Amino acid sequence: MNGKVYLVGAGPGNYKLITLRGLEAIKKADVILYDRLANSKLLKYAGKDAQLIYVGKAPNAHTYTQEEISKLILNKALEGKVVARLKGGDPFVFGRGGEEASLLAENGIEFEIVPGITSAISVPAYSGIPVTHRNVSSSFHVITGHEDPTKEDKSLDYEVLAKLKGTLIFLMGIKNIGDICNKLISNGQSPDRPVAVIRRGTTVEQRILKGTLKDIANRVKENNFKNPAIIIVGEVVNLADTLSWFDKKPLFGKKVLVTRTRQQASKLSEKIEELGGEAIEFPTIEIIENDKYDDMDRAINEIGKYRWIIFTSANGVKFFFKRLRELGSDVRALYNAMLCAIGPATAKALEDMGLRVDYVPKEYRAEAIVDSIKDKVQQGDKVLLPRADIARKVLVEELEELGAEVDNIPVYKTLIPDYDREELIRLIKENKIDVITFTSSSTVRNFYRVLGEENIDLINEIIVAAIGPITGQTARELGIKVDIIAREYNIPGLVNGILEYFNKWEEV
Ligand code: SAH
């Protein structure tokens, strides 16, 4: 049986600007073809066995022609695969979606067109430019700025275009911007008509350049403005002065590396993106269950003897209770113990299970836990610490000094995931990272190992933010300078630290 093809409009660059239908197609596809204009972050929604094929231009790699792409889609469908072909913006707006669909139609392959948000309207919107506006512009016109040079007779008639009073939006026009403006002027438009050129709109790299028909071409040259960019001609451009909003977000333009585990990254990434920045997830740590159960099982079987159970991470909570259930027990077994959590996220993990947490220290680190309970711990109290295999010793030592008997049990392990050192170095060298965040000492150490000692100087110019003093100290010991240390040792604290650094502090 033949497969099915979805030609999906993936939006203008910001990965959240895709439709629900488009996302559905990505989730169910066996094969996904994508190129530079479609944000590769969408790929994280792909099924785990989906085949991902990059068909865009890349240095040192084969560049697919349009014909090859169409054939590849066809062949995959003939193999019975569900194919999602992601296209920037809308597939039918200068997207050659029609050509891809024609080949499918000729061959009797089922296909669906998923419309997308075209850059023609969304890029102006993200710059505070409404393409129509009462009393200012009653129409908008989307025009190619890149006429096929092999064409004999030109399909665009600038005499007609120049008569239009509405907003003119040129795609693919940066190379020809001089000619475009000259033709509009020579056919009667005012040389003073406002023009904006917007590059990489809707993304963290969005830049706008404003001018008029007579001077914008020079300004584009002077500023070395490159593709992808749209040209927008019309009085609506002036509205950007009052309506711009995206570039006013506090972390606008900031690219922030997130080194936490893939599962945990999203909380930090969401906050960064909410504030207008871009989160680049590069997990340097992976957390897996500790499969040596002896110690844990012994502790769980005697759980009633512990007067204190101290959790130092949400992962500790997760893996401890998983094993508890596997052994046929549940939260009721803990009735005898006082529960402590290192901070609010860990406490929430416990509360989500219906448990009450007895102690959460004011400062979210190991030493502070001991302070918060030291008056209550009695000689001989048994304490259970379900933690990571690499957890620091200090908590155990301080509790023992109080006379407690501590069982420090690794319930999960941390690993360095399969990583791509070259990719990290490329991001750094191409200035794709403004801030590196570290949320634990292990993220620092693993980052150091991923990057390699010999490359550590590459990050000298990048701002480094640590979740707390211990993490900061680990970084400094490895020769990494630290610019930001969060005052509250959790994710909101880290984000606040970054905002404060850029003088953009607000409560998050
Ligand atoms: N189908 C796409 C357009 C593809 S043609 C759509 O509907 O948006 C490629 C052109 O789109 C680029 O040359 C540029 O003019 C424009 N473009 C696409 N994404 C853009 C972005 N994020 N910012 C500015 N221009 C963009």
Short mmCIF file of N, CA, C and O and ligand atoms in Angstrom, two decimals, residues 12-13 37 87-95 117-120 123 170-173 198-203 227-230, ligand 1:
data_model
loop_
_atom_site.label_atom_id
_atom_site.label_comp_id
_atom_site.label_asym_id
_atom_site.label_seq_id
_atom_site.Cartn_x
_atom_site.Cartn_y
_atom_site.Cartn_z
N PRO A 12 7.16 30.62 10.09
CA PRO A 12 8.21 31.51 9.61
C PRO A 12 9.56 31.37 10.31
O PRO A 12 10.49 32.11 9.99
N GLY A 13 9.70 30.46 11.25
CA GLY A 13 11.01 30.33 11.89
C GLY A 13 10.89 30.06 13.38
O GLY A 13 11.61 29.24 13.92
N LEU A 37 14.69 26.74 6.41
CA LEU A 37 13.68 27.70 6.85
C LEU A 37 12.75 27.13 7.92
O LEU A 37 12.11 27.87 8.65
N LYS A 87 7.94 22.78 5.31
CA LYS A 87 8.37 23.90 4.48
C LYS A 87 8.24 25.18 5.29
O LYS A 87 7.33 25.33 6.10
N GLY A 88 9.15 26.11 5.06
CA GLY A 88 9.08 27.38 5.78
C GLY A 88 7.80 28.12 5.42
O GLY A 88 7.34 28.05 4.28
N GLY A 89 7.22 28.79 6.39
CA GLY A 89 6.02 29.59 6.13
C GLY A 89 4.87 28.73 5.64
O GLY A 89 4.53 27.72 6.27
N ASP A 90 4.28 29.10 4.53
CA ASP A 90 3.18 28.34 3.94
C ASP A 90 3.72 27.60 2.71
O ASP A 90 4.50 28.17 1.94
N PRO A 91 3.28 26.35 2.51
CA PRO A 91 3.85 25.58 1.41
C PRO A 91 3.52 26.14 0.02
O PRO A 91 4.25 25.89 -0.94
N PHE A 92 2.42 26.86 -0.07
CA PHE A 92 1.99 27.35 -1.38
C PHE A 92 2.33 28.82 -1.62
O PHE A 92 1.92 29.41 -2.60
N VAL A 93 3.04 29.44 -0.67
CA VAL A 93 3.49 30.82 -0.90
C VAL A 93 4.98 30.76 -1.23
O VAL A 93 5.81 30.56 -0.35
N PHE A 94 5.31 30.87 -2.48
CA PHE A 94 6.68 30.77 -2.96
C PHE A 94 7.41 29.59 -2.31
O PHE A 94 8.58 29.70 -1.97
N GLY A 95 6.70 28.50 -2.16
CA GLY A 95 7.30 27.38 -1.43
C GLY A 95 7.53 26.16 -2.32
O GLY A 95 8.01 25.14 -1.86
N ILE A 117 1.78 29.51 8.59
CA ILE A 117 1.79 30.97 8.75
C ILE A 117 2.91 31.51 7.89
O ILE A 117 4.08 31.23 8.14
N THR A 118 2.56 32.25 6.87
CA THR A 118 3.58 32.73 5.96
C THR A 118 4.39 33.87 6.57
O THR A 118 3.88 34.66 7.36
N SER A 119 5.65 33.93 6.18
CA SER A 119 6.50 35.03 6.66
C SER A 119 5.96 36.38 6.19
O SER A 119 6.17 37.39 6.85
N ALA A 120 5.22 36.36 5.08
CA ALA A 120 4.74 37.63 4.51
C ALA A 120 3.91 38.44 5.51
O ALA A 120 3.97 39.67 5.50
N VAL A 123 6.10 37.99 9.86
CA VAL A 123 7.33 38.73 10.14
C VAL A 123 7.00 40.21 10.40
O VAL A 123 7.47 40.78 11.39
N PHE A 170 7.72 42.15 -0.35
CA PHE A 170 8.57 41.39 -1.27
C PHE A 170 9.30 40.29 -0.51
O PHE A 170 9.96 40.55 0.49
N LEU A 171 9.18 39.08 -1.00
CA LEU A 171 9.96 37.97 -0.46
C LEU A 171 11.14 37.73 -1.40
O LEU A 171 11.04 37.98 -2.61
N MET A 172 12.19 37.20 -0.86
CA MET A 172 13.38 36.84 -1.66
C MET A 172 13.91 38.05 -2.44
O MET A 172 14.39 37.89 -3.56
N GLY A 173 13.85 39.22 -1.86
CA GLY A 173 14.18 40.39 -2.65
C GLY A 173 15.46 41.13 -2.26
O GLY A 173 15.78 42.17 -2.83
N ILE A 198 13.16 43.28 7.13
CA ILE A 198 13.19 42.51 8.39
C ILE A 198 13.81 41.14 8.11
O ILE A 198 13.38 40.42 7.23
N ARG A 199 14.81 40.87 8.91
CA ARG A 199 15.58 39.66 8.71
C ARG A 199 15.27 38.66 9.82
O ARG A 199 15.10 39.04 10.97
N ARG A 200 15.17 37.39 9.44
CA ARG A 200 14.91 36.31 10.40
C ARG A 200 13.82 36.66 11.41
O ARG A 200 13.97 36.47 12.63
N GLY A 201 12.72 37.21 10.86
CA GLY A 201 11.61 37.60 11.73
C GLY A 201 11.06 36.44 12.52
O GLY A 201 11.16 35.28 12.10
N THR A 202 10.49 36.73 13.66
CA THR A 202 9.88 35.80 14.63
C THR A 202 10.90 34.97 15.41
O THR A 202 10.52 34.19 16.26
N THR A 203 12.18 35.13 15.08
CA THR A 203 13.20 34.37 15.82
C THR A 203 14.04 35.33 16.67
O THR A 203 13.91 36.55 16.57
N ASN A 227 19.84 37.57 3.69
CA ASN A 227 18.65 36.71 3.71
C ASN A 227 18.63 35.81 4.93
O ASN A 227 19.67 35.59 5.51
N PRO A 228 17.52 35.23 5.31
CA PRO A 228 16.18 35.49 4.77
C PRO A 228 15.61 36.78 5.34
O PRO A 228 15.64 37.00 6.55
N ALA A 229 15.11 37.60 4.44
CA ALA A 229 14.51 38.87 4.89
C ALA A 229 13.36 39.24 3.97
O ALA A 229 13.35 38.86 2.80
N ILE A 230 12.41 39.95 4.52
CA ILE A 230 11.34 40.47 3.68
C ILE A 230 11.47 41.98 3.58
O ILE A 230 12.03 42.64 4.46
N1 SAH B 1 6.89 29.72 1.92
C1 SAH B 1 7.59 30.76 2.62
C2 SAH B 1 8.41 31.63 1.69
C3 SAH B 1 9.54 30.90 1.02
S1 SAH B 1 10.50 31.94 0.01
C4 SAH B 1 6.58 31.59 3.42
O1 SAH B 1 5.38 31.43 3.26
O2 SAH B 1 7.02 32.37 4.26
C5 SAH B 1 11.79 32.40 1.09
C6 SAH B 1 11.68 33.84 1.48
O3 SAH B 1 10.75 34.00 2.53
C7 SAH B 1 12.95 34.47 2.00
O4 SAH B 1 13.80 34.89 0.95
C8 SAH B 1 12.42 35.64 2.76
O5 SAH B 1 12.08 36.69 1.92
C9 SAH B 1 11.12 35.08 3.33
N2 SAH B 1 11.26 34.59 4.71
C10 SAH B 1 11.01 33.36 5.16
N3 SAH B 1 11.18 33.30 6.50
C11 SAH B 1 11.54 34.53 6.90
C12 SAH B 1 11.84 35.11 8.15
N4 SAH B 1 11.81 34.39 9.28
N5 SAH B 1 12.16 36.42 8.20
C13 SAH B 1 12.20 37.16 7.09
N6 SAH B 1 11.93 36.66 5.87
C14 SAH B 1 11.59 35.36 5.77
#
